[in-house]
Amino acid sequence: MGNINIFFKCSLLAAVIIFVSGCSNVYWGSIKNNTSEVIHVKLTFSNEYGTQILELQPIKSQENELWHYEQSSLVMTKIDKDLSQVEATNSNGCTITLNRDAIDKKVENHELEVVIEPQDFIDSCGK
């Protein structure tokens, strides 16, 4: 009886380890528009399978747009590990481009949300 108990406990432990290590969670990424105009945003995702571009719906002033992604449960402090670039264009045709370092800084400053600020366009287009 003791051998069966040990086998059962070891089997259960192995199943839990496999489940946890193979488990991934669905998260929501968010782009918030803190400007006073509608912006158009493109997200570029790069991984071992190639590059994909997601064009979001136009984002009105003070609103946000979401996308979902799957990520290892071990990485909880960074937004979508495959997100490599964010492009935002305002109504005047000014486009800002955020690379991964800039995305990480915005996410760090705004608690897992990429916030597009008026200053981003001023810095990029000199208005």
N, CA, C and O atoms as a Tinker XYZ file with bonds, in Angstrom:
   508  protein
     1  N      0.818000   -1.190000    0.000000    73     2
     2  CA     0.000000    0.000000    0.000000    64     1     3
     3  C      0.860000    1.251000    0.000000    63     2     4     5
     4  O      0.499000    2.250000   -0.621000    81     3
     5  N      2.015000    1.208000    0.702000    73     3     6
     6  CA     2.912000    2.357000    0.789000    64     5     7
     7  C      3.508000    2.705000   -0.567000    63     6     8     9
     8  O      3.672000    3.881000   -0.889000    81     7
     9  N      3.839000    1.673000   -1.377000    73     7    10
    10  CA     4.404000    1.919000   -2.702000    64     9    11
    11  C      3.392000    2.586000   -3.629000    63    10    12    13
    12  O      3.764000    3.415000   -4.459000    81    11
    13  N      2.130000    2.233000   -3.495000    73    11    14
    14  CA     1.079000    2.836000   -4.316000    64    13    15
    15  C      0.909000    4.307000   -3.940000    63    14    16    17
    16  O      0.761000    5.157000   -4.818000    81    15
    17  N      0.930000    4.607000   -2.657000    73    15    18
    18  CA     0.831000    5.994000   -2.201000    64    17    19
    19  C      1.981000    6.839000   -2.732000    63    18    20    21
    20  O      1.760000    7.944000   -3.226000    81    19
    21  N      3.196000    6.334000   -2.636000    73    19    22
    22  CA     4.367000    7.061000   -3.132000    64    21    23
    23  C      4.256000    7.253000   -4.636000    63    22    24    25
    24  O      4.522000    8.342000   -5.144000    81    23
    25  N      3.863000    6.196000   -5.356000    73    23    26
    26  CA     3.701000    6.308000   -6.809000    64    25    27
    27  C      2.657000    7.361000   -7.153000    63    26    28    29
    28  O      2.871000    8.182000   -8.045000    81    27
    29  N      1.522000    7.341000   -6.445000    73    27    30
    30  CA     0.451000    8.307000   -6.688000    64    29    31
    31  C      0.938000    9.728000   -6.432000    63    30    32    33
    32  O      0.687000   10.619000   -7.244000    81    31
    33  N      1.624000    9.952000   -5.325000    73    31    34
    34  CA     2.134000   11.285000   -4.999000    64    33    35
    35  C      3.144000   11.761000   -6.040000    63    34    36    37
    36  O      3.102000   12.916000   -6.463000    81    35
    37  N      4.047000   10.880000   -6.450000    73    35    38
    38  CA     5.051000   11.246000   -7.469000    64    37    39
    39  C      4.383000   11.540000   -8.805000    63    38    40    41
    40  O      4.770000   12.481000   -9.497000    81    39
    41  N      3.386000   10.748000   -9.173000    73    39    42
    42  CA     2.669000   10.971000  -10.433000    64    41    43
    43  C      1.928000   12.301000  -10.402000    63    42    44    45
    44  O      1.933000   13.044000  -11.383000    81    43
    45  N      1.295000   12.597000   -9.278000    73    43    46
    46  CA     0.576000   13.859000   -9.126000    64    45    47
    47  C      1.540000   15.043000   -9.199000    63    46    48    49
    48  O      1.250000   16.042000   -9.856000    81    47
    49  N      2.670000   14.932000   -8.533000    73    47    50
    50  CA     3.677000   15.997000   -8.563000    64    49    51
    51  C      4.197000   16.203000   -9.981000    63    50    52    53
    52  O      4.356000   17.344000  -10.416000    81    51
    53  N      4.460000   15.137000  -10.698000    73    51    54
    54  CA     4.937000   15.239000  -12.083000    64    53    55
    55  C      3.893000   15.903000  -12.976000    63    54    56    57
    56  O      4.233000   16.724000  -13.828000    81    55
    57  N      2.632000   15.552000  -12.785000    73    55    58
    58  CA     1.557000   16.147000  -13.585000    64    57    59
    59  C      1.453000   17.646000  -13.319000    63    58    60    61
    60  O      1.264000   18.430000  -14.250000    81    59
    61  N      1.575000   18.044000  -12.066000    73    59    62
    62  CA     1.507000   19.473000  -11.716000    64    61    63
    63  C      2.676000   20.223000  -12.332000    63    62    64    65
    64  O      2.487000   21.311000  -12.875000    81    63
    65  N      3.874000   19.669000  -12.261000    73    63    66
    66  CA     5.062000   20.316000  -12.841000    64    65    67
    67  C      4.896000   20.476000  -14.347000    63    66    68    69
    68  O      5.199000   21.542000  -14.884000    81    67
    69  N      4.433000   19.466000  -15.026000    73    67    70
    70  CA     4.226000   19.545000  -16.480000    64    69    71
    71  C      3.164000   20.588000  -16.799000    63    70    72    73
    72  O      3.329000   21.371000  -17.735000    81    71
    73  N      2.081000   20.609000  -16.036000    73    71    74
    74  CA     1.011000   21.582000  -16.273000    64    73    75
    75  C      1.516000   23.004000  -16.076000    63    74    76    77
    76  O      1.255000   23.865000  -16.916000    81    75
    77  N      2.225000   23.269000  -15.000000    73    75    78
    78  CA     2.709000   24.622000  -14.704000    64    77    79
    79  C      3.756000   25.062000  -15.719000    63    78    80    81
    80  O      3.726000   26.205000  -16.176000    81    79
    81  N      4.677000   24.180000  -16.080000    73    79    82
    82  CA     5.730000   24.577000  -17.015000    64    81    83
    83  C      5.195000   24.767000  -18.427000    63    82    84    85
    84  O      5.741000   25.569000  -19.185000    81    83
    85  N      4.151000   24.057000  -18.793000    73    83    86
    86  CA     3.586000   24.186000  -20.130000    64    85    87
    87  C      2.442000   25.183000  -20.203000    63    86    88    89
    88  O      1.873000   25.418000  -21.269000    81    87
    89  N      2.119000   25.753000  -19.084000    73    87    90
    90  CA     0.965000   26.636000  -19.004000    64    89    91
    91  C      1.318000   28.035000  -19.486000    63    90    92    93
    92  O      2.394000   28.553000  -19.186000    81    91
    93  N      0.432000   28.622000  -20.212000    73    91    94
    94  CA     0.585000   30.026000  -20.574000    64    93    95
    95  C     -0.733000   30.712000  -20.280000    63    94    96    97
    96  O     -1.785000   30.077000  -20.213000    81    95
    97  N     -0.657000   31.998000  -20.111000    73    95    98
    98  CA    -1.845000   32.754000  -19.739000    64    97    99
    99  C     -2.180000   33.756000  -20.821000    63    98   100   101
   100  O     -1.305000   34.190000  -21.571000    81    99
   101  N     -3.449000   34.125000  -20.902000    73    99   102
   102  CA    -3.886000   35.145000  -21.837000    64   101   103
   103  C     -3.890000   36.478000  -21.102000    63   102   104   105
   104  O     -4.469000   36.607000  -20.024000    81   103
   105  N     -3.240000   37.459000  -21.699000    73   103   106
   106  CA    -3.163000   38.802000  -21.144000    64   105   107
   107  C     -3.776000   39.769000  -22.142000    63   106   108   109
   108  O     -3.987000   39.434000  -23.307000    81   107
   109  N     -4.056000   40.969000  -21.666000    73   107   110
   110  CA    -4.585000   42.017000  -22.532000    64   109   111
   111  C     -3.581000   43.149000  -22.597000    63   110   112   113
   112  O     -3.156000   43.676000  -21.570000    81   111
   113  N     -3.202000   43.521000  -23.821000    73   111   114
   114  CA    -2.361000   44.685000  -24.024000    64   113   115
   115  C     -3.256000   45.882000  -24.292000    63   114   116   117
   116  O     -4.365000   45.737000  -24.807000    81   115
   117  N     -2.769000   47.065000  -23.940000    73   115   118
   118  CA    -3.593000   48.256000  -24.097000    64   117   119
   119  C     -2.762000   49.414000  -24.631000    63   118   120   121
   120  O     -1.651000   49.670000  -24.167000    81   119
   121  N     -3.325000   50.107000  -25.614000    73   119   122
   122  CA    -2.768000   51.362000  -26.112000    64   121   123
   123  C     -3.775000   52.439000  -25.722000    63   122   124   125
   124  O     -4.946000   52.359000  -26.095000    81   123
   125  N     -3.331000   53.433000  -24.983000    73   123   126
   126  CA    -4.222000   54.528000  -24.580000    64   125   127
   127  C     -3.824000   55.803000  -25.310000    63   126   128   129
   128  O     -2.642000   56.122000  -25.430000    81   127
   129  N     -4.821000   56.520000  -25.793000    73   127   130
   130  CA    -4.615000   57.781000  -26.495000    64   129   131
   131  C     -4.858000   58.937000  -25.524000    63   130   132   133
   132  O     -6.005000   59.261000  -25.215000    81   131
   133  N     -3.783000   59.553000  -25.047000    73   131   134
   134  CA    -3.910000   60.700000  -24.147000    64   133   135
   135  C     -3.816000   62.022000  -24.898000    63   134   136   137
   136  O     -3.656000   63.074000  -24.279000    81   135
   137  N     -3.913000   61.981000  -26.223000    73   135   138
   138  CA    -3.877000   63.212000  -27.007000    64   137   139
   139  C     -5.306000   63.747000  -27.152000    63   138   140   141
   140  O     -6.261000   63.144000  -26.663000    81   139
   141  N     -5.429000   64.873000  -27.823000    73   139   142
   142  CA    -6.762000   65.474000  -28.001000    64   141   143
   143  C     -7.358000   65.155000  -29.366000    63   142   144   145
   144  O     -8.327000   65.791000  -29.782000    81   143
   145  N     -6.790000   64.180000  -30.067000    73   143   146
   146  CA    -7.280000   63.835000  -31.403000    64   145   147
   147  C     -7.301000   62.328000  -31.607000    63   146   148   149
   148  O     -6.780000   61.577000  -30.782000    81   147
   149  N     -7.894000   61.895000  -32.687000    73   147   150
   150  CA    -7.923000   60.481000  -33.042000    64   149   151
   151  C     -6.544000   60.092000  -33.581000    63   150   152   153
   152  O     -5.937000   60.828000  -34.358000    81   151
   153  N     -6.067000   58.933000  -33.158000    73   151   154
   154  CA    -4.802000   58.426000  -33.694000    64   153   155
   155  C     -5.028000   57.046000  -34.319000    63   154   156   157
   156  O     -5.948000   56.317000  -33.948000    81   155
   157  N     -4.166000   56.713000  -35.273000    73   155   158
   158  CA    -4.171000   55.403000  -35.924000    64   157   159
   159  C     -2.906000   54.689000  -35.481000    63   158   160   161
   160  O     -1.814000   55.253000  -35.536000    81   159
   161  N     -3.057000   53.448000  -35.043000    73   159   162
   162  CA    -1.934000   52.717000  -34.464000    64   161   163
   163  C     -1.737000   51.382000  -35.171000    63   162   164   165
   164  O     -2.686000   50.649000  -35.449000    81   163
   165  N     -0.451000   51.091000  -35.454000    73   163   166
   166  CA    -0.048000   49.783000  -35.988000    64   165   167
   167  C      0.917000   49.163000  -34.995000    63   166   168   169
   168  O      1.830000   49.824000  -34.501000    81   167
   169  N      0.705000   47.896000  -34.710000    73   167   170
   170  CA     1.586000   47.142000  -33.831000    64   169   171
   171  C      2.352000   46.126000  -34.665000    63   170   172   173
   172  O      1.772000   45.444000  -35.510000    81   171
   173  N      3.645000   46.025000  -34.429000    73   171   174
   174  CA     4.468000   45.041000  -35.125000    64   173   175
   175  C      4.919000   43.996000  -34.111000    63   174   176   177
   176  O      5.470000   44.324000  -33.060000    81   175
   177  N      4.675000   42.736000  -34.445000    73   175   178
   178  CA     5.043000   41.614000  -33.593000    64   177   179
   179  C      6.093000   40.782000  -34.317000    63   178   180   181
   180  O      5.922000   40.437000  -35.486000    81   179
   181  N      7.167000   40.466000  -33.628000    73   179   182
   182  CA     8.232000   39.651000  -34.207000    64   181   183
   183  C      8.520000   38.476000  -33.286000    63   182   184   185
   184  O      8.681000   38.641000  -32.077000    81   183
   185  N      8.582000   37.290000  -33.877000    73   183   186
   186  CA     8.962000   36.098000  -33.123000    64   185   187
   187  C      9.629000   35.114000  -34.070000    63   186   188   189
   188  O      9.954000   35.464000  -35.204000    81   187
   189  N      9.832000   33.896000  -33.616000    73   187   190
   190  CA    10.528000   32.899000  -34.425000    64   189   191
   191  C      9.759000   32.502000  -35.680000    63   190   192   193
   192  O     10.324000   31.868000  -36.572000    81   191
   193  N      8.478000   32.865000  -35.764000    73   191   194
   194  CA     7.659000   32.514000  -36.922000    64   193   195
   195  C      7.591000   33.628000  -37.957000    63   194   196   197
   196  O      7.005000   33.448000  -39.025000    81   195
   197  N      8.188000   34.783000  -37.648000    73   195   198
   198  CA     8.175000   35.897000  -38.591000    64   197   199
   199  C      7.651000   37.175000  -37.961000    63   198   200   201
   200  O      7.636000   37.336000  -36.740000    81   199
   201  N      7.224000   38.072000  -38.826000    73   199   202
   202  CA     6.728000   39.383000  -38.387000    64   201   203
   203  C      5.279000   39.539000  -38.823000    63   202   204   205
   204  O      4.925000   39.252000  -39.967000    81   203
   205  N      4.453000   39.995000  -37.897000    73   203   206
   206  CA     3.045000   40.251000  -38.193000    64   205   207
   207  C      2.731000   41.694000  -37.790000    63   206   208   209
   208  O      3.282000   42.217000  -36.821000    81   207
   209  N      1.840000   42.321000  -38.547000    73   207   210
   210  CA     1.418000   43.683000  -38.250000    64   209   211
   211  C     -0.072000   43.673000  -37.956000    63   210   212   213
   212  O     -0.863000   43.093000  -38.699000    81   211
   213  N     -0.441000   44.324000  -36.863000    73   211   214
   214  CA    -1.836000   44.453000  -36.459000    64   213   215
   215  C     -2.191000   45.932000  -36.505000    63   214   216   217
   216  O     -1.596000   46.745000  -35.797000    81   215
   217  N     -3.159000   46.273000  -37.337000    73   215   218
   218  CA    -3.626000   47.650000  -37.415000    64   217   219
   219  C     -4.875000   47.758000  -36.540000    63   218   220   221
   220  O     -5.893000   47.121000  -36.810000    81   219
   221  N     -4.782000   48.566000  -35.499000    73   219   222
   222  CA    -5.893000   48.731000  -34.571000    64   221   223
   223  C     -6.943000   49.676000  -35.144000    63   222   224   225
   224  O     -6.659000   50.448000  -36.060000    81   223
   225  N     -8.146000   49.612000  -34.607000    73   223   226
   226  CA    -9.185000   50.583000  -34.957000    64   225   227
   227  C     -8.701000   51.967000  -34.530000    63   226   228   229
   228  O     -7.943000   52.079000  -33.566000    81   227
   229  N     -9.127000   53.030000  -35.233000    73   227   230
   230  CA    -8.737000   54.380000  -34.786000    64   229   231
   231  C     -9.115000   54.569000  -33.312000    63   230   232   233
   232  O    -10.192000   54.166000  -32.871000    81   231
   233  N     -8.205000   55.187000  -32.572000    73   231   234
   234  CA    -8.421000   55.376000  -31.133000    64   233   235
   235  C     -8.740000   56.843000  -30.873000    63   234   236   237
   236  O     -7.933000   57.730000  -31.149000    81   235
   237  N     -9.931000   57.076000  -30.338000    73   235   238
   238  CA   -10.358000   58.441000  -30.030000    64   237   239
   239  C     -9.611000   58.972000  -28.811000    63   238   240   241
   240  O     -9.020000   58.216000  -28.039000    81   239
   241  N     -9.655000   60.285000  -28.663000    73   239   242
   242  CA    -9.021000   60.954000  -27.531000    64   241   243
   243  C     -9.502000   60.367000  -26.209000    63   242   244   245
   244  O    -10.702000   60.190000  -25.994000    81   243
   245  N     -8.557000   60.069000  -25.331000    73   243   246
   246  CA    -8.805000   59.557000  -23.981000    64   245   247
   247  C     -9.442000   58.168000  -23.953000    63   246   248   249
   248  O    -10.008000   57.760000  -22.939000    81   247
   249  N     -9.350000   57.452000  -25.057000    73   247   250
   250  CA    -9.836000   56.074000  -25.096000    64   249   251
   251  C     -8.660000   55.135000  -25.304000    63   250   252   253
   252  O     -7.529000   55.571000  -25.522000    81   251
   253  N     -8.944000   53.838000  -25.234000    73   251   254
   254  CA    -7.885000   52.872000  -25.479000    64   253   255
   255  C     -8.387000   51.740000  -26.363000    63   254   256   257
   256  O     -9.588000   51.553000  -26.558000    81   255
   257  N     -7.437000   51.004000  -26.882000    73   255   258
   258  CA    -7.724000   49.849000  -27.730000    64   257   259
   259  C     -6.941000   48.680000  -27.151000    63   258   260   261
   260  O     -5.809000   48.849000  -26.697000    81   259
   261  N     -7.542000   47.499000  -27.167000    73   259   262
   262  CA    -6.933000   46.321000  -26.558000    64   261   263
   263  C     -6.595000   45.267000  -27.603000    63   262   264   265
   264  O     -7.206000   45.215000  -28.670000    81   263
   265  N     -5.634000   44.445000  -27.289000    73   263   266
   266  CA    -5.381000   43.221000  -28.029000    64   265   267
   267  C     -5.024000   42.162000  -26.998000    63   266   268   269
   268  O     -4.572000   42.491000  -25.901000    81   267
   269  N     -5.221000   40.895000  -27.340000    73   267   270
   270  CA    -4.864000   39.848000  -26.381000    64   269   271
   271  C     -3.666000   39.073000  -26.901000    63   270   272   273
   272  O     -3.424000   38.982000  -28.105000    81   271
   273  N     -2.938000   38.526000  -25.965000    73   271   274
   274  CA    -1.761000   37.742000  -26.324000    64   273   275
   275  C     -1.553000   36.675000  -25.276000    63   274   276   277
   276  O     -2.050000   36.771000  -24.154000    81   275
   277  N     -0.808000   35.659000  -25.663000    73   275   278
   278  CA    -0.492000   34.572000  -24.763000    64   277   279
   279  C      0.977000   34.704000  -24.393000    63   278   280   281
   280  O      1.823000   34.950000  -25.253000    81   279
   281  N      1.271000   34.540000  -23.122000    73   279   282
   282  CA     2.648000   34.709000  -22.674000    64   281   283
   283  C      2.905000   33.766000  -21.510000    63   282   284   285
   284  O      1.997000   33.424000  -20.753000    81   283
   285  N      4.130000   33.364000  -21.384000    73   283   286
   286  CA     4.499000   32.483000  -20.288000    64   285   287
   287  C      4.128000   33.117000  -18.960000    63   286   288   289
   288  O      4.281000   34.324000  -18.776000    81   287
   289  N      3.649000   32.313000  -18.048000    73   287   290
   290  CA     3.267000   32.834000  -16.739000    64   289   291
   291  C      4.480000   33.323000  -15.955000    63   290   292   293
   292  O      4.324000   33.974000  -14.922000    81   291
   293  N      5.684000   33.018000  -16.430000    73   291   294
   294  CA     6.895000   33.479000  -15.756000    64   293   295
   295  C      7.202000   34.941000  -16.064000    63   294   296   297
   296  O      7.987000   35.568000  -15.353000    81   295
   297  N      6.599000   35.491000  -17.108000    73   295   298
   298  CA     6.875000   36.870000  -17.508000    64   297   299
   299  C      5.616000   37.689000  -17.248000    63   298   300   301
   300  O      4.712000   37.720000  -18.083000    81   299
   301  N      5.552000   38.342000  -16.113000    73   299   302
   302  CA     4.329000   39.048000  -15.754000    64   301   303
   303  C      4.513000   40.561000  -15.681000    63   302   304   305
   304  O      3.534000   41.287000  -15.506000    81   303
   305  N      5.732000   41.047000  -15.809000    73   303   306
   306  CA     5.952000   42.482000  -15.645000    64   305   307
   307  C      6.146000   43.204000  -16.966000    63   306   308   309
   308  O      6.315000   44.423000  -16.976000    81   307
   309  N      6.125000   42.495000  -18.068000    73   307   310
   310  CA     6.326000   43.114000  -19.371000    64   309   311
   311  C      5.134000   42.824000  -20.262000    63   310   312   313
   312  O      4.503000   41.770000  -20.171000    81   311
   313  N      4.844000   43.776000  -21.119000    73   311   314
   314  CA     3.741000   43.615000  -22.055000    64   313   315
   315  C      4.207000   42.721000  -23.214000    63   314   316   317
   316  O      5.396000   42.698000  -23.532000    81   315
   317  N      3.322000   42.016000  -23.820000    73   315   318
   318  CA     3.515000   41.149000  -24.985000    64   317   319
   319  C      4.965000   41.042000  -25.457000    63   318   320   321
   320  O      5.480000   41.960000  -26.096000    81   319
   321  N      5.617000   39.937000  -25.148000    73   319   322
   322  CA     7.035000   39.765000  -25.464000    64   321   323
   323  C      7.319000   39.835000  -26.960000    63   322   324   325
   324  O      8.457000   40.103000  -27.346000    81   323
   325  N      6.328000   39.605000  -27.812000    73   323   326
   326  CA     6.533000   39.663000  -29.262000    64   325   327
   327  C      6.331000   41.060000  -29.844000    63   326   328   329
   328  O      6.653000   41.292000  -31.009000    81   327
   329  N      5.804000   41.990000  -29.055000    73   327   330
   330  CA     5.571000   43.348000  -29.540000    64   329   331
   331  C      6.908000   44.044000  -29.712000    63   330   332   333
   332  O      7.604000   44.304000  -28.731000    81   331
   333  N      7.274000   44.349000  -30.956000    73   331   334
   334  CA     8.587000   44.948000  -31.215000    64   333   335
   335  C      8.511000   46.418000  -31.593000    63   334   336   337
   336  O      9.503000   47.138000  -31.480000    81   335
   337  N      7.345000   46.873000  -32.042000    73   335   338
   338  CA     7.242000   48.273000  -32.470000    64   337   339
   339  C      5.795000   48.745000  -32.418000    63   338   340   341
   340  O      4.867000   47.988000  -32.703000    81   339
   341  N      5.620000   50.018000  -32.046000    73   339   342
   342  CA     4.312000   50.671000  -32.066000    64   341   343
   343  C      4.451000   51.915000  -32.921000    63   342   344   345
   344  O      5.332000   52.742000  -32.683000    81   343
   345  N      3.583000   52.052000  -33.919000    73   343   346
   346  CA     3.534000   53.257000  -34.751000    64   345   347
   347  C      2.193000   53.926000  -34.515000    63   346   348   349
   348  O      1.148000   53.278000  -34.573000    81   347
   349  N      2.225000   55.230000  -34.247000    73   347   350
   350  CA     0.976000   55.980000  -34.066000    64   349   351
   351  C      1.032000   57.202000  -34.971000    63   350   352   353
   352  O      2.046000   57.898000  -35.027000    81   351
   353  N     -0.069000   57.460000  -35.681000    73   351   354
   354  CA    -0.164000   58.592000  -36.596000    64   353   355
   355  C     -1.339000   59.452000  -36.192000    63   354   356   357
   356  O     -2.440000   58.952000  -35.965000    81   355
   357  N     -1.098000   60.771000  -36.102000    73   355   358
   358  CA    -2.192000   61.676000  -35.742000    64   357   359
   359  C     -2.858000   62.235000  -36.994000    63   358   360   361
   360  O     -2.477000   61.882000  -38.111000    81   359
   361  N     -3.851000   63.104000  -36.814000    73   359   362
   362  CA    -4.624000   63.629000  -37.946000    64   361   363
   363  C     -3.802000   64.557000  -38.845000    63   362   364   365
   364  O     -4.197000   64.814000  -39.982000    81   363
   365  N     -2.676000   65.058000  -38.359000    73   363   366
   366  CA    -1.804000   65.905000  -39.174000    64   365   367
   367  C     -0.796000   65.091000  -39.988000    63   366   368   369
   368  O      0.009000   65.661000  -40.725000    81   367
   369  N     -0.836000   63.783000  -39.861000    73   367   370
   370  CA     0.072000   62.928000  -40.607000    64   369   371
   371  C      1.409000   62.697000  -39.924000    63   370   372   373
   372  O      2.299000   62.076000  -40.505000    81   371
   373  N      1.562000   63.179000  -38.716000    73   371   374
   374  CA     2.793000   62.949000  -37.956000    64   373   375
   375  C      2.769000   61.521000  -37.420000    63   374   376   377
   376  O      1.783000   61.097000  -36.818000    81   375
   377  N      3.848000   60.783000  -37.637000    73   375   378
   378  CA     3.946000   59.408000  -37.163000    64   377   379
   379  C      5.069000   59.295000  -36.152000    63   378   380   381
   380  O      6.189000   59.748000  -36.389000    81   379
   381  N      4.753000   58.685000  -35.020000    73   379   382
   382  CA     5.790000   58.367000  -34.040000    64   381   383
   383  C      6.023000   56.868000  -34.092000    63   382   384   385
   384  O      5.101000   56.097000  -34.359000    81   383
   385  N      7.238000   56.462000  -33.841000    73   383   386
   386  CA     7.582000   55.050000  -33.816000    64   385   387
   387  C      8.272000   54.740000  -32.496000    63   386   388   389
   388  O      9.286000   55.348000  -32.151000    81   387
   389  N      7.715000   53.798000  -31.772000    73   387   390
   390  CA     8.301000   53.368000  -30.507000    64   389   391
   391  C      8.926000   51.995000  -30.708000    63   390   392   393
   392  O      8.242000   51.050000  -31.100000    81   391
   393  N     10.230000   51.884000  -30.439000    73   391   394
   394  CA    10.883000   50.579000  -30.500000    64   393   395
   395  C     10.666000   49.860000  -29.168000    63   394   396   397
   396  O      9.998000   50.392000  -28.281000    81   395
   397  N     11.213000   48.682000  -29.022000    73   395   398
   398  CA    10.957000   47.872000  -27.828000    64   397   399
   399  C     11.419000   48.575000  -26.551000    63   398   400   401
   400  O     10.735000   48.497000  -25.530000    81   399
   401  N     12.558000   49.255000  -26.588000    73   399   402
   402  CA    13.031000   49.966000  -25.396000    64   401   403
   403  C     12.046000   51.052000  -24.980000    63   402   404   405
   404  O     11.749000   51.200000  -23.795000    81   403
   405  N     11.537000   51.813000  -25.947000    73   403   406
   406  CA    10.570000   52.875000  -25.652000    64   405   407
   407  C      9.252000   52.283000  -25.156000    63   406   408   409
   408  O      8.615000   52.850000  -24.269000    81   407
   409  N      8.841000   51.152000  -25.719000    73   407   410
   410  CA     7.614000   50.469000  -25.267000    64   409   411
   411  C      7.773000   50.048000  -23.806000    63   410   412   413
   412  O      6.886000   50.280000  -22.984000    81   411
   413  N      8.915000   49.427000  -23.491000    73   411   414
   414  CA     9.152000   48.974000  -22.117000    64   413   415
   415  C      9.127000   50.145000  -21.134000    63   414   416   417
   416  O      8.598000   50.018000  -20.030000    81   415
   417  N      9.697000   51.282000  -21.534000    73   415   418
   418  CA     9.709000   52.456000  -20.656000    64   417   419
   419  C      8.282000   52.965000  -20.420000    63   418   420   421
   420  O      7.916000   53.285000  -19.290000    81   419
   421  N      7.479000   53.040000  -21.486000    73   419   422
   422  CA     6.092000   53.488000  -21.332000    64   421   423
   423  C      5.290000   52.518000  -20.470000    63   422   424   425
   424  O      4.500000   52.939000  -19.625000    81   423
   425  N      5.491000   51.233000  -20.683000    73   423   426
   426  CA     4.779000   50.211000  -19.913000    64   425   427
   427  C      5.170000   50.308000  -18.439000    63   426   428   429
   428  O      4.323000   50.174000  -17.555000    81   427
   429  N      6.441000   50.539000  -18.185000    73   427   430
   430  CA     6.919000   50.688000  -16.810000    64   429   431
   431  C      6.297000   51.925000  -16.152000    63   430   432   433
   432  O      5.912000   51.880000  -14.984000    81   431
   433  N      6.201000   53.015000  -16.894000    73   431   434
   434  CA     5.659000   54.264000  -16.355000    64   433   435
   435  C      4.144000   54.247000  -16.198000    63   434   436   437
   436  O      3.600000   54.984000  -15.376000    81   435
   437  N      3.454000   53.413000  -16.982000    73   435   438
   438  CA     1.984000   53.436000  -16.985000    64   437   439
   439  C      1.360000   52.091000  -16.627000    63   438   440   441
   440  O      0.246000   51.793000  -17.058000    81   439
   441  N      2.050000   51.297000  -15.860000    73   439   442
   442  CA     1.507000   50.036000  -15.357000    64   441   443
   443  C      0.917000   49.152000  -16.449000    63   442   444   445
   444  O     -0.295000   48.948000  -16.511000    81   443
   445  N      1.776000   48.638000  -17.296000    73   443   446
   446  CA     1.423000   47.681000  -18.344000    64   445   447
   447  C      0.477000   48.227000  -19.404000    63   446   448   449
   448  O     -0.332000   47.485000  -19.960000    81   447
   449  N      0.576000   49.516000  -19.683000    73   447   450
   450  CA    -0.225000   50.135000  -20.736000    64   449   451
   451  C      0.682000   51.074000  -21.525000    63   450   452   453
   452  O      1.450000   51.836000  -20.938000    81   451
   453  N      0.594000   51.021000  -22.851000    73   451   454
   454  CA     1.350000   51.949000  -23.699000    64   453   455
   455  C      0.474000   53.181000  -23.889000    63   454   456   457
   456  O     -0.571000   53.118000  -24.537000    81   455
   457  N      0.907000   54.300000  -23.321000    73   455   458
   458  CA     0.131000   55.535000  -23.388000    64   457   459
   459  C      0.809000   56.474000  -24.383000    63   458   460   461
   460  O      1.987000   56.801000  -24.246000    81   459
   461  N      0.037000   56.902000  -25.392000    73   459   462
   462  CA     0.529000   57.858000  -26.378000    64   461   463
   463  C      0.164000   59.254000  -25.874000    63   462   464   465
   464  O     -1.010000   59.578000  -25.693000    81   463
   465  N      1.184000   60.063000  -25.655000    73   463   466
   466  CA     1.027000   61.406000  -25.081000    64   465   467
   467  C      1.194000   62.473000  -26.164000    63   466   468   469
   468  O      1.831000   62.213000  -27.184000    81   467
   469  N      0.635000   63.667000  -25.962000    73   467   470
   470  CA     0.856000   64.780000  -26.902000    64   469   471
   471  C      2.358000   65.066000  -27.090000    63   470   472   473
   472  O      2.802000   65.408000  -28.186000    81   471
   473  N      3.120000   64.919000  -26.009000    73   471   474
   474  CA     4.566000   65.204000  -26.079000    64   473   475
   475  C      5.278000   64.260000  -27.057000    63   474   476   477
   476  O      6.288000   64.634000  -27.653000    81   475
   477  N      4.756000   63.043000  -27.224000    73   475   478
   478  CA     5.357000   62.103000  -28.187000    64   477   479
   479  C      5.339000   62.698000  -29.587000    63   478   480   481
   480  O      6.330000   62.608000  -30.312000    81   479
   481  N      4.211000   63.311000  -29.977000    73   479   482
   482  CA     4.108000   63.925000  -31.298000    64   481   483
   483  C      4.935000   65.203000  -31.389000    63   482   484   485
   484  O      5.522000   65.496000  -32.431000    81   483
   485  N      4.979000   65.954000  -30.307000    73   483   486
   486  CA     5.792000   67.176000  -30.292000    64   485   487
   487  C      7.261000   66.815000  -30.472000    63   486   488   489
   488  O      7.962000   67.449000  -31.260000    81   487
   489  N      7.727000   65.809000  -29.755000    73   487   490
   490  CA     9.118000   65.383000  -29.871000    64   489   491
   491  C      9.446000   64.843000  -31.244000    63   490   492   493
   492  O     10.547000   65.061000  -31.750000    81   491
   493  N      8.501000   64.136000  -31.859000    73   491   494
   494  CA     8.742000   63.498000  -33.139000    64   493   495
   495  C      8.615000   64.453000  -34.328000    63   494   496   497
   496  O      9.380000   64.368000  -35.289000    81   495
   497  N      7.647000   65.356000  -34.250000    73   495   498
   498  CA     7.333000   66.187000  -35.417000    64   497   499
   499  C      7.598000   67.670000  -35.196000    63   498   500   501
   500  O      7.387000   68.476000  -36.102000    81   499
   501  N      8.051000   68.034000  -34.018000    73   499   502
   502  CA     8.424000   69.411000  -33.756000    64   501   503
   503  C      7.294000   70.399000  -33.759000    63   502   504   505
   504  O      7.492000   71.562000  -34.109000    81   503
   505  N      6.093000   69.962000  -33.373000    73   503   506
   506  CA     4.960000   70.895000  -33.332000    64   505   507
   507  C      4.772000   71.431000  -31.944000    63   506   508
   508  O      3.867000   72.232000  -31.709000    81   507
